[in-house]
Amino acid sequence: MPKVYFVIPCYNEEEVLPETIKRLNTKLLSLIECGKANEESRMIFVDDGSKDKTWNIISAYSEENKFVGGVKLAHNRGHQNALLSGLMTAKEENCDCVISLDADLQDDIDVIDQFIDKYRQGCEVVYGVRNSRKKDTFFKRTTAQGYYKFMKMLGVDIVYNHADYRLMGSKALDALSEYKEVNLFLRGIVPLIGYRTDYVYYERHERFAGESKYPLKKMIKFAVDGITSFSVKPLKIISNIGIFICGLSVIGFIYALVSLITGSSVAGWASTICSIWFLGGLQMMCIGIVGTYVGKIYNEVKQRPRFRIEKKIIRNNDENNDDFFDNHDIE
Ligand code: UDP
Ligand code: MG
């Protein structure tokens, strides 16, 4: 029987957390009961520097229930880093496999059984893939689909409609720990690991409570990170545009020369100004893109730690586990 860990990053999730813990606890107990997970399995809630009572809730539940573990990060480091810290904690605890999921119960926890079945059939990575995006807003749906297509065009191998709901076996976790990059985009890294993989399809629900912790600004940053961390094609596109414009300017030069020879007056102020503006803008854009990469190199060479764990709670099996959920309320 595998030792299964759940890893759940949480940022200001006080509204939804008690329900999440309750439901995941029920799930874990049922997995243990039907022999899909062993008694040493745990849920690890990573508090990503929340400003609300998230950590209080995690530590209070963990006192009463040995299956609830917690990791408290010293800062808000973002979803990807929080997730990584949880995955690395699970790895240190020598779990057999780990399932990562969001705190807001958007991922359908009933497919966890299928994740584990596939793991037991020999898969090291199992991706949770959404059946449809019907429940998303029009904006999120179209931008997400456009993004996947764009990534594909750039030659980045990511799984369509898969967020971070996935199972990873211990071998895959070991491999992941060897990727030292600071600009984390796990969806791009995991497919690079290899091993046998499979997919599980599920329906994504609405957020159970609270608001999205991914406002547009964060989402754009995430999307840009995904592209610039995995593809240098934008740099190539710049050089191609440059070559194209050089070609155009040769034609312009020939035209000017011909007009000079035939004696007709050459174009005036407007065209000169237009080209100055156009080229100026283009150059700035190109420098900007190059700068993005340089900035990334700068961040990578610093090799700063990607997260810092302030506290950790993981309880042993010999401690008792009372019927906590029947008779306890967290303030
Ligand atoms: N999250 C996090 N740190 C952050 C932002 C989000 O750990 O800085 C967690 C959040 O608590 C949730 C998951 O990442 O468990 C996904 O966030 P959310 O559900 O808000 O994103 P959405 O589903 O709206 O894209
Ligand atoms: Mg969500």
mmCIF file of N, CA, C and O in Angstrom, residues 50-135:
data_model
loop_
_atom_site.group_PDB
_atom_site.id
_atom_site.type_symbol
_atom_site.label_atom_id
_atom_site.label_comp_id
_atom_site.label_asym_id
_atom_site.label_seq_id
_atom_site.Cartn_x
_atom_site.Cartn_y
_atom_site.Cartn_z
ATOM 1 N N SER A 50 0.015 33.679 4.528
ATOM 2 C CA SER A 50 -1.323 34.295 4.559
ATOM 3 C C SER A 50 -1.411 35.387 5.612
ATOM 4 O O SER A 50 -0.695 35.355 6.618
ATOM 5 N N LYS A 51 -2.324 36.320 5.368
ATOM 6 C CA LYS A 51 -2.515 37.398 6.338
ATOM 7 C C LYS A 51 -3.718 37.127 7.221
ATOM 8 O O LYS A 51 -4.002 37.874 8.141
ATOM 9 N N ASP A 52 -4.468 36.102 6.926
ATOM 10 C CA ASP A 52 -5.656 35.823 7.731
ATOM 11 C C ASP A 52 -5.381 34.640 8.684
ATOM 12 O O ASP A 52 -4.240 34.379 9.029
ATOM 13 N N LYS A 53 -6.432 33.920 9.068
ATOM 14 C CA LYS A 53 -6.244 32.883 10.099
ATOM 15 C C LYS A 53 -5.864 31.521 9.533
ATOM 16 O O LYS A 53 -5.979 30.507 10.233
ATOM 17 N N THR A 54 -5.427 31.502 8.283
ATOM 18 C CA THR A 54 -5.127 30.215 7.647
ATOM 19 C C THR A 54 -4.215 29.321 8.512
ATOM 20 O O THR A 54 -4.524 28.155 8.751
ATOM 21 N N TRP A 55 -3.117 29.895 9.013
ATOM 22 C CA TRP A 55 -2.184 29.050 9.781
ATOM 23 C C TRP A 55 -2.794 28.589 11.101
ATOM 24 O O TRP A 55 -2.600 27.452 11.522
ATOM 25 N N ASN A 56 -3.554 29.467 11.730
ATOM 26 C CA ASN A 56 -4.218 29.064 12.987
ATOM 27 C C ASN A 56 -5.119 27.869 12.763
ATOM 28 O O ASN A 56 -5.164 26.943 13.576
ATOM 29 N N ILE A 57 -5.831 27.920 11.644
ATOM 30 C CA ILE A 57 -6.748 26.816 11.340
ATOM 31 C C ILE A 57 -5.956 25.527 11.123
ATOM 32 O O ILE A 57 -6.266 24.489 11.701
ATOM 33 N N ILE A 58 -4.887 25.634 10.328
ATOM 34 C CA ILE A 58 -4.085 24.437 10.034
ATOM 35 C C ILE A 58 -3.513 23.855 11.332
ATOM 36 O O ILE A 58 -3.618 22.657 11.597
ATOM 37 N N SER A 59 -2.935 24.721 12.173
ATOM 38 C CA SER A 59 -2.284 24.163 13.367
ATOM 39 C C SER A 59 -3.317 23.629 14.362
ATOM 40 O O SER A 59 -3.072 22.608 15.018
ATOM 41 N N ALA A 60 -4.483 24.285 14.428
ATOM 42 C CA ALA A 60 -5.510 23.776 15.344
ATOM 43 C C ALA A 60 -5.993 22.394 14.905
ATOM 44 O O ALA A 60 -6.106 21.476 15.725
ATOM 45 N N TYR A 61 -6.242 22.230 13.622
ATOM 46 C CA TYR A 61 -6.703 20.921 13.143
ATOM 47 C C TYR A 61 -5.621 19.861 13.325
ATOM 48 O O TYR A 61 -5.913 18.707 13.630
ATOM 49 N N SER A 62 -4.361 20.282 13.123
ATOM 50 C CA SER A 62 -3.296 19.280 13.194
ATOM 51 C C SER A 62 -3.100 18.772 14.616
ATOM 52 O O SER A 62 -2.642 17.652 14.821
ATOM 53 N N GLU A 63 -3.469 19.599 15.584
ATOM 54 C CA GLU A 63 -3.353 19.149 16.966
ATOM 55 C C GLU A 63 -4.317 18.015 17.277
ATOM 56 O O GLU A 63 -4.055 17.143 18.093
ATOM 57 N N GLU A 64 -5.450 18.067 16.626
ATOM 58 C CA GLU A 64 -6.492 17.092 16.919
ATOM 59 C C GLU A 64 -6.449 15.885 15.989
ATOM 60 O O GLU A 64 -6.992 14.844 16.305
ATOM 61 N N ASN A 65 -5.856 16.086 14.815
ATOM 62 C CA ASN A 65 -5.929 15.047 13.804
ATOM 63 C C ASN A 65 -4.536 14.784 13.237
ATOM 64 O O ASN A 65 -3.938 15.655 12.623
ATOM 65 N N LYS A 66 -4.042 13.575 13.455
ATOM 66 C CA LYS A 66 -2.660 13.293 13.045
ATOM 67 C C LYS A 66 -2.481 13.326 11.535
ATOM 68 O O LYS A 66 -1.369 13.456 11.034
ATOM 69 N N PHE A 67 -3.564 13.191 10.781
ATOM 70 C CA PHE A 67 -3.442 13.191 9.325
ATOM 71 C C PHE A 67 -3.204 14.588 8.747
ATOM 72 O O PHE A 67 -2.826 14.741 7.610
ATOM 73 N N VAL A 68 -3.489 15.616 9.551
ATOM 74 C CA VAL A 68 -3.318 16.985 9.073
ATOM 75 C C VAL A 68 -1.914 17.476 9.413
ATOM 76 O O VAL A 68 -1.520 17.512 10.573
ATOM 77 N N GLY A 69 -1.161 17.841 8.380
ATOM 78 C CA GLY A 69 0.171 18.410 8.587
ATOM 79 C C GLY A 69 0.204 19.809 8.015
ATOM 80 O O GLY A 69 -0.673 20.190 7.232
ATOM 81 N N GLY A 70 1.188 20.582 8.430
ATOM 82 C CA GLY A 70 1.245 21.947 7.913
ATOM 83 C C GLY A 70 2.661 22.409 7.679
ATOM 84 O O GLY A 70 3.597 21.951 8.318
ATOM 85 N N VAL A 71 2.802 23.302 6.720
ATOM 86 C CA VAL A 71 4.073 23.965 6.480
ATOM 87 C C VAL A 71 3.755 25.439 6.407
ATOM 88 O O VAL A 71 2.815 25.831 5.707
ATOM 89 N N LYS A 72 4.482 26.239 7.162
ATOM 90 C CA LYS A 72 4.222 27.679 7.132
ATOM 91 C C LYS A 72 5.397 28.374 6.471
ATOM 92 O O LYS A 72 6.524 28.277 6.962
ATOM 93 N N LEU A 73 5.159 29.046 5.374
ATOM 94 C CA LEU A 73 6.237 29.793 4.732
ATOM 95 C C LEU A 73 6.369 31.160 5.393
ATOM 96 O O LEU A 73 5.378 31.742 5.834
ATOM 97 N N ALA A 74 7.601 31.643 5.414
ATOM 98 C CA ALA A 74 7.856 32.914 6.081
ATOM 99 C C ALA A 74 7.316 34.113 5.300
ATOM 100 O O ALA A 74 7.089 35.177 5.864
ATOM 101 N N HIS A 75 7.113 33.946 3.990
ATOM 102 C CA HIS A 75 6.597 35.024 3.135
ATOM 103 C C HIS A 75 5.540 34.474 2.200
ATOM 104 O O HIS A 75 5.484 33.285 1.989
ATOM 105 N N ASN A 76 4.842 35.373 1.561
ATOM 106 C CA ASN A 76 4.001 34.953 0.439
ATOM 107 C C ASN A 76 4.909 34.798 -0.786
ATOM 108 O O ASN A 76 5.468 35.763 -1.306
ATOM 109 N N ARG A 77 5.113 33.562 -1.218
ATOM 110 C CA ARG A 77 6.033 33.310 -2.327
ATOM 111 C C ARG A 77 5.307 32.912 -3.599
ATOM 112 O O ARG A 77 5.943 32.593 -4.592
ATOM 113 N N GLY A 78 3.990 32.892 -3.545
ATOM 114 C CA GLY A 78 3.230 32.542 -4.753
ATOM 115 C C GLY A 78 2.925 31.059 -4.816
ATOM 116 O O GLY A 78 3.622 30.231 -4.238
ATOM 117 N N HIS A 79 1.864 30.775 -5.539
ATOM 118 C CA HIS A 79 1.321 29.418 -5.640
ATOM 119 C C HIS A 79 2.385 28.366 -5.990
ATOM 120 O O HIS A 79 2.510 27.345 -5.315
ATOM 121 N N GLN A 80 3.193 28.637 -7.037
ATOM 122 C CA GLN A 80 4.139 27.629 -7.519
ATOM 123 C C GLN A 80 5.212 27.303 -6.475
ATOM 124 O O GLN A 80 5.538 26.138 -6.257
ATOM 125 N N ASN A 81 5.735 28.330 -5.828
ATOM 126 C CA ASN A 81 6.758 28.086 -4.809
ATOM 127 C C ASN A 81 6.167 27.396 -3.582
ATOM 128 O O ASN A 81 6.803 26.532 -2.975
ATOM 129 N N ALA A 82 4.939 27.786 -3.238
ATOM 130 C CA ALA A 82 4.282 27.157 -2.087
ATOM 131 C C ALA A 82 4.091 25.671 -2.377
ATOM 132 O O ALA A 82 4.362 24.805 -1.531
ATOM 133 N N LEU A 83 3.650 25.404 -3.587
ATOM 134 C CA LEU A 83 3.430 24.018 -3.981
ATOM 135 C C LEU A 83 4.751 23.242 -3.923
ATOM 136 O O LEU A 83 4.812 22.137 -3.381
ATOM 137 N N LEU A 84 5.790 23.846 -4.449
ATOM 138 C CA LEU A 84 7.098 23.174 -4.444
ATOM 139 C C LEU A 84 7.553 22.868 -3.023
ATOM 140 O O LEU A 84 8.056 21.773 -2.742
ATOM 141 N N SER A 85 7.365 23.813 -2.111
ATOM 142 C CA SER A 85 7.813 23.568 -0.737
ATOM 143 C C SER A 85 7.058 22.383 -0.146
ATOM 144 O O SER A 85 7.631 21.562 0.574
ATOM 145 N N GLY A 86 5.765 22.279 -0.472
ATOM 146 C CA GLY A 86 4.972 21.139 0.009
ATOM 147 C C GLY A 86 5.463 19.834 -0.610
ATOM 148 O O GLY A 86 5.597 18.813 0.079
ATOM 149 N N LEU A 87 5.745 19.876 -1.906
ATOM 150 C CA LEU A 87 6.201 18.653 -2.592
ATOM 151 C C LEU A 87 7.542 18.187 -2.027
ATOM 152 O O LEU A 87 7.760 16.995 -1.802
ATOM 153 N N MET A 88 8.432 19.153 -1.749
ATOM 154 C CA MET A 88 9.748 18.783 -1.226
ATOM 155 C C MET A 88 9.647 18.276 0.214
ATOM 156 O O MET A 88 10.406 17.400 0.630
ATOM 157 N N THR A 89 8.690 18.830 0.957
ATOM 158 C CA THR A 89 8.459 18.310 2.317
ATOM 159 C C THR A 89 7.977 16.866 2.236
ATOM 160 O O THR A 89 8.453 15.988 2.964
ATOM 161 N N ALA A 90 7.057 16.617 1.314
ATOM 162 C CA ALA A 90 6.537 15.251 1.139
ATOM 163 C C ALA A 90 7.671 14.305 0.738
ATOM 164 O O ALA A 90 7.734 13.162 1.191
ATOM 165 N N LYS A 91 8.562 14.790 -0.082
ATOM 166 C CA LYS A 91 9.698 13.966 -0.540
ATOM 167 C C LYS A 91 10.587 13.613 0.651
ATOM 168 O O LYS A 91 10.984 12.469 0.818
ATOM 169 N N GLU A 92 10.849 14.622 1.497
ATOM 170 C CA GLU A 92 11.683 14.372 2.679
ATOM 171 C C GLU A 92 11.051 13.345 3.616
ATOM 172 O O GLU A 92 11.740 12.637 4.339
ATOM 173 N N GLU A 93 9.721 13.315 3.606
ATOM 174 C CA GLU A 93 9.030 12.367 4.483
ATOM 175 C C GLU A 93 8.960 10.973 3.854
ATOM 176 O O GLU A 93 8.257 10.103 4.359
ATOM 177 N N ASN A 94 9.642 10.815 2.726
ATOM 178 C CA ASN A 94 9.681 9.528 2.019
ATOM 179 C C ASN A 94 8.309 8.973 1.673
ATOM 180 O O ASN A 94 8.037 7.785 1.880
ATOM 181 N N CYS A 95 7.466 9.815 1.140
ATOM 182 C CA CYS A 95 6.166 9.295 0.715
ATOM 183 C C CYS A 95 6.345 8.560 -0.615
ATOM 184 O O CYS A 95 7.336 8.748 -1.314
ATOM 185 N N ASP A 96 5.387 7.702 -0.946
ATOM 186 C CA ASP A 96 5.481 6.982 -2.222
ATOM 187 C C ASP A 96 4.947 7.829 -3.363
ATOM 188 O O ASP A 96 5.457 7.793 -4.463
ATOM 189 N N CYS A 97 3.874 8.545 -3.071
ATOM 190 C CA CYS A 97 3.365 9.431 -4.119
ATOM 191 C C CYS A 97 2.658 10.623 -3.482
ATOM 192 O O CYS A 97 2.235 10.556 -2.329
ATOM 193 N N VAL A 98 2.586 11.709 -4.235
ATOM 194 C CA VAL A 98 1.972 12.915 -3.698
ATOM 195 C C VAL A 98 0.981 13.458 -4.710
ATOM 196 O O VAL A 98 1.216 13.411 -5.910
ATOM 197 N N ILE A 99 -0.149 13.935 -4.191
ATOM 198 C CA ILE A 99 -1.162 14.522 -5.064
ATOM 199 C C ILE A 99 -1.296 15.996 -4.685
ATOM 200 O O ILE A 99 -1.519 16.320 -3.518
ATOM 201 N N SER A 100 -1.108 16.877 -5.658
ATOM 202 C CA SER A 100 -1.232 18.305 -5.356
ATOM 203 C C SER A 100 -2.592 18.807 -5.807
ATOM 204 O O SER A 100 -3.066 18.428 -6.875
ATOM 205 N N LEU A 101 -3.208 19.623 -4.983
ATOM 206 C CA LEU A 101 -4.512 20.171 -5.359
ATOM 207 C C LEU A 101 -4.747 21.522 -4.697
ATOM 208 O O LEU A 101 -4.040 21.874 -3.748
ATOM 209 N N ASP A 102 -5.708 22.265 -5.237
ATOM 210 C CA ASP A 102 -5.985 23.599 -4.718
ATOM 211 C C ASP A 102 -6.835 23.526 -3.453
ATOM 212 O O ASP A 102 -7.580 22.579 -3.248
ATOM 213 N N ALA A 103 -6.740 24.598 -2.657
ATOM 214 C CA ALA A 103 -7.461 24.610 -1.389
ATOM 215 C C ALA A 103 -8.951 24.896 -1.565
ATOM 216 O O ALA A 103 -9.739 24.676 -0.663
ATOM 217 N N ASP A 104 -9.328 25.406 -2.745
ATOM 218 C CA ASP A 104 -10.694 25.918 -2.878
ATOM 219 C C ASP A 104 -11.704 24.874 -3.325
ATOM 220 O O ASP A 104 -12.829 25.212 -3.679
ATOM 221 N N LEU A 105 -11.298 23.602 -3.353
ATOM 222 C CA LEU A 105 -12.178 22.493 -3.730
ATOM 223 C C LEU A 105 -12.679 22.592 -5.176
ATOM 224 O O LEU A 105 -13.720 22.071 -5.512
ATOM 225 N N GLN A 106 -11.902 23.278 -6.022
ATOM 226 C CA GLN A 106 -12.301 23.331 -7.435
ATOM 227 C C GLN A 106 -11.968 22.017 -8.137
ATOM 228 O O GLN A 106 -12.609 21.652 -9.109
ATOM 229 N N ASP A 107 -10.927 21.344 -7.633
ATOM 230 C CA ASP A 107 -10.549 20.065 -8.227
ATOM 231 C C ASP A 107 -11.407 18.975 -7.613
ATOM 232 O O ASP A 107 -11.557 18.898 -6.400
ATOM 233 N N ASP A 108 -11.947 18.126 -8.456
ATOM 234 C CA ASP A 108 -12.865 17.090 -8.003
ATOM 235 C C ASP A 108 -12.098 15.988 -7.267
ATOM 236 O O ASP A 108 -11.377 15.212 -7.883
ATOM 237 N N ILE A 109 -12.270 15.926 -5.937
ATOM 238 C CA ILE A 109 -11.440 14.989 -5.166
ATOM 239 C C ILE A 109 -11.883 13.533 -5.351
ATOM 240 O O ILE A 109 -11.176 12.625 -4.935
ATOM 241 N N ASP A 110 -13.012 13.320 -5.995
ATOM 242 C CA ASP A 110 -13.435 11.932 -6.198
ATOM 243 C C ASP A 110 -12.585 11.183 -7.209
ATOM 244 O O ASP A 110 -12.651 9.958 -7.288
ATOM 245 N N VAL A 111 -11.795 11.912 -8.000
ATOM 246 C CA VAL A 111 -10.954 11.186 -8.971
ATOM 247 C C VAL A 111 -9.591 10.781 -8.383
ATOM 248 O O VAL A 111 -8.784 10.185 -9.066
ATOM 249 N N ILE A 112 -9.399 11.097 -7.101
ATOM 250 C CA ILE A 112 -8.126 10.730 -6.461
ATOM 251 C C ILE A 112 -7.904 9.210 -6.516
ATOM 252 O O ILE A 112 -6.785 8.745 -6.728
ATOM 253 N N ASP A 113 -8.984 8.459 -6.381
ATOM 254 C CA ASP A 113 -8.876 6.993 -6.491
ATOM 255 C C ASP A 113 -8.238 6.582 -7.817
ATOM 256 O O ASP A 113 -7.369 5.720 -7.865
ATOM 257 N N GLN A 114 -8.699 7.248 -8.872
ATOM 258 C CA GLN A 114 -8.148 6.912 -10.202
ATOM 259 C C GLN A 114 -6.672 7.277 -10.297
ATOM 260 O O GLN A 114 -5.888 6.565 -10.919
ATOM 261 N N PHE A 115 -6.302 8.406 -9.667
ATOM 262 C CA PHE A 115 -4.890 8.801 -9.646
ATOM 263 C C PHE A 115 -4.057 7.656 -9.055
ATOM 264 O O PHE A 115 -3.047 7.239 -9.610
ATOM 265 N N ILE A 116 -4.530 7.163 -7.899
ATOM 266 C CA ILE A 116 -3.748 6.144 -7.190
ATOM 267 C C ILE A 116 -3.746 4.822 -7.964
ATOM 268 O O ILE A 116 -2.720 4.147 -8.043
ATOM 269 N N ASP A 117 -4.883 4.493 -8.584
ATOM 270 C CA ASP A 117 -4.916 3.269 -9.401
ATOM 271 C C ASP A 117 -3.847 3.330 -10.484
ATOM 272 O O ASP A 117 -3.122 2.370 -10.714
ATOM 273 N N LYS A 118 -3.767 4.475 -11.147
ATOM 274 C CA LYS A 118 -2.782 4.606 -12.237
ATOM 275 C C LYS A 118 -1.366 4.528 -11.679
ATOM 276 O O LYS A 118 -0.480 3.958 -12.312
ATOM 277 N N TYR A 119 -1.175 5.116 -10.499
ATOM 278 C CA TYR A 119 0.155 5.047 -9.874
ATOM 279 C C TYR A 119 0.529 3.587 -9.605
ATOM 280 O O TYR A 119 1.641 3.151 -9.874
ATOM 281 N N ARG A 120 -0.452 2.841 -9.115
ATOM 282 C CA ARG A 120 -0.169 1.435 -8.790
ATOM 283 C C ARG A 120 0.035 0.587 -10.042
ATOM 284 O O ARG A 120 0.630 -0.476 -9.995
ATOM 285 N N GLN A 121 -0.476 1.116 -11.158
ATOM 286 C CA GLN A 121 -0.205 0.395 -12.423
ATOM 287 C C GLN A 121 1.167 0.780 -12.991
ATOM 288 O O GLN A 121 1.530 0.349 -14.076
ATOM 289 N N GLY A 122 1.882 1.640 -12.292
ATOM 290 C CA GLY A 122 3.251 1.937 -12.722
ATOM 291 C C GLY A 122 3.489 3.335 -13.264
ATOM 292 O O GLY A 122 4.562 3.622 -13.775
ATOM 293 N N CYS A 123 2.498 4.228 -13.154
ATOM 294 C CA CYS A 123 2.723 5.592 -13.651
ATOM 295 C C CYS A 123 3.440 6.426 -12.589
ATOM 296 O O CYS A 123 3.098 6.352 -11.415
ATOM 297 N N GLU A 124 4.390 7.213 -13.018
ATOM 298 C CA GLU A 124 5.094 8.097 -12.082
ATOM 299 C C GLU A 124 4.443 9.478 -12.030
ATOM 300 O O GLU A 124 4.538 10.185 -11.036
ATOM 301 N N VAL A 125 3.815 9.871 -13.135
ATOM 302 C CA VAL A 125 3.118 11.163 -13.159
ATOM 303 C C VAL A 125 1.723 10.945 -13.726
ATOM 304 O O VAL A 125 1.567 10.297 -14.758
ATOM 305 N N VAL A 126 0.708 11.436 -13.009
ATOM 306 C CA VAL A 126 -0.653 11.376 -13.527
ATOM 307 C C VAL A 126 -1.223 12.792 -13.530
ATOM 308 O O VAL A 126 -1.247 13.460 -12.501
ATOM 309 N N TYR A 127 -1.644 13.258 -14.696
ATOM 310 C CA TYR A 127 -2.164 14.619 -14.814
ATOM 311 C C TYR A 127 -3.681 14.628 -14.678
ATOM 312 O O TYR A 127 -4.354 13.817 -15.318
ATOM 313 N N GLY A 128 -4.197 15.542 -13.884
ATOM 314 C CA GLY A 128 -5.642 15.771 -13.850
ATOM 315 C C GLY A 128 -5.991 16.761 -14.954
ATOM 316 O O GLY A 128 -5.448 17.859 -14.982
ATOM 317 N N VAL A 129 -6.857 16.354 -15.855
ATOM 318 C CA VAL A 129 -7.192 17.207 -16.994
ATOM 319 C C VAL A 129 -8.672 17.548 -16.950
ATOM 320 O O VAL A 129 -9.509 16.678 -16.728
ATOM 321 N N ARG A 130 -8.981 18.822 -17.152
ATOM 322 C CA ARG A 130 -10.377 19.258 -17.098
ATOM 323 C C ARG A 130 -11.136 18.797 -18.330
ATOM 324 O O ARG A 130 -10.655 18.915 -19.445
ATOM 325 N N ASN A 131 -12.342 18.304 -18.083
ATOM 326 C CA ASN A 131 -13.207 17.888 -19.189
ATOM 327 C C ASN A 131 -13.580 19.036 -20.084
ATOM 328 O O ASN A 131 -13.595 18.937 -21.294
ATOM 329 N N SER A 132 -13.962 20.142 -19.457
ATOM 330 C CA SER A 132 -14.410 21.268 -20.269
ATOM 331 C C SER A 132 -14.156 22.545 -19.496
ATOM 332 O O SER A 132 -13.864 22.510 -18.305
ATOM 333 N N ARG A 133 -14.293 23.658 -20.175
ATOM 334 C CA ARG A 133 -14.117 24.937 -19.495
ATOM 335 C C ARG A 133 -15.428 25.710 -19.468
ATOM 336 O O ARG A 133 -15.443 26.932 -19.418
ATOM 337 N N LYS A 134 -16.530 24.945 -19.484
ATOM 338 C CA LYS A 134 -17.843 25.602 -19.557
ATOM 339 C C LYS A 134 -18.076 26.537 -18.382
ATOM 340 O O LYS A 134 -18.719 27.560 -18.502
ATOM 341 N N LYS A 135 -17.517 26.162 -17.223
ATOM 342 C CA LYS A 135 -17.820 26.953 -16.021
ATOM 343 C C LYS A 135 -16.967 28.210 -15.911
ATOM 344 O O LYS A 135 -17.216 29.052 -15.068
#
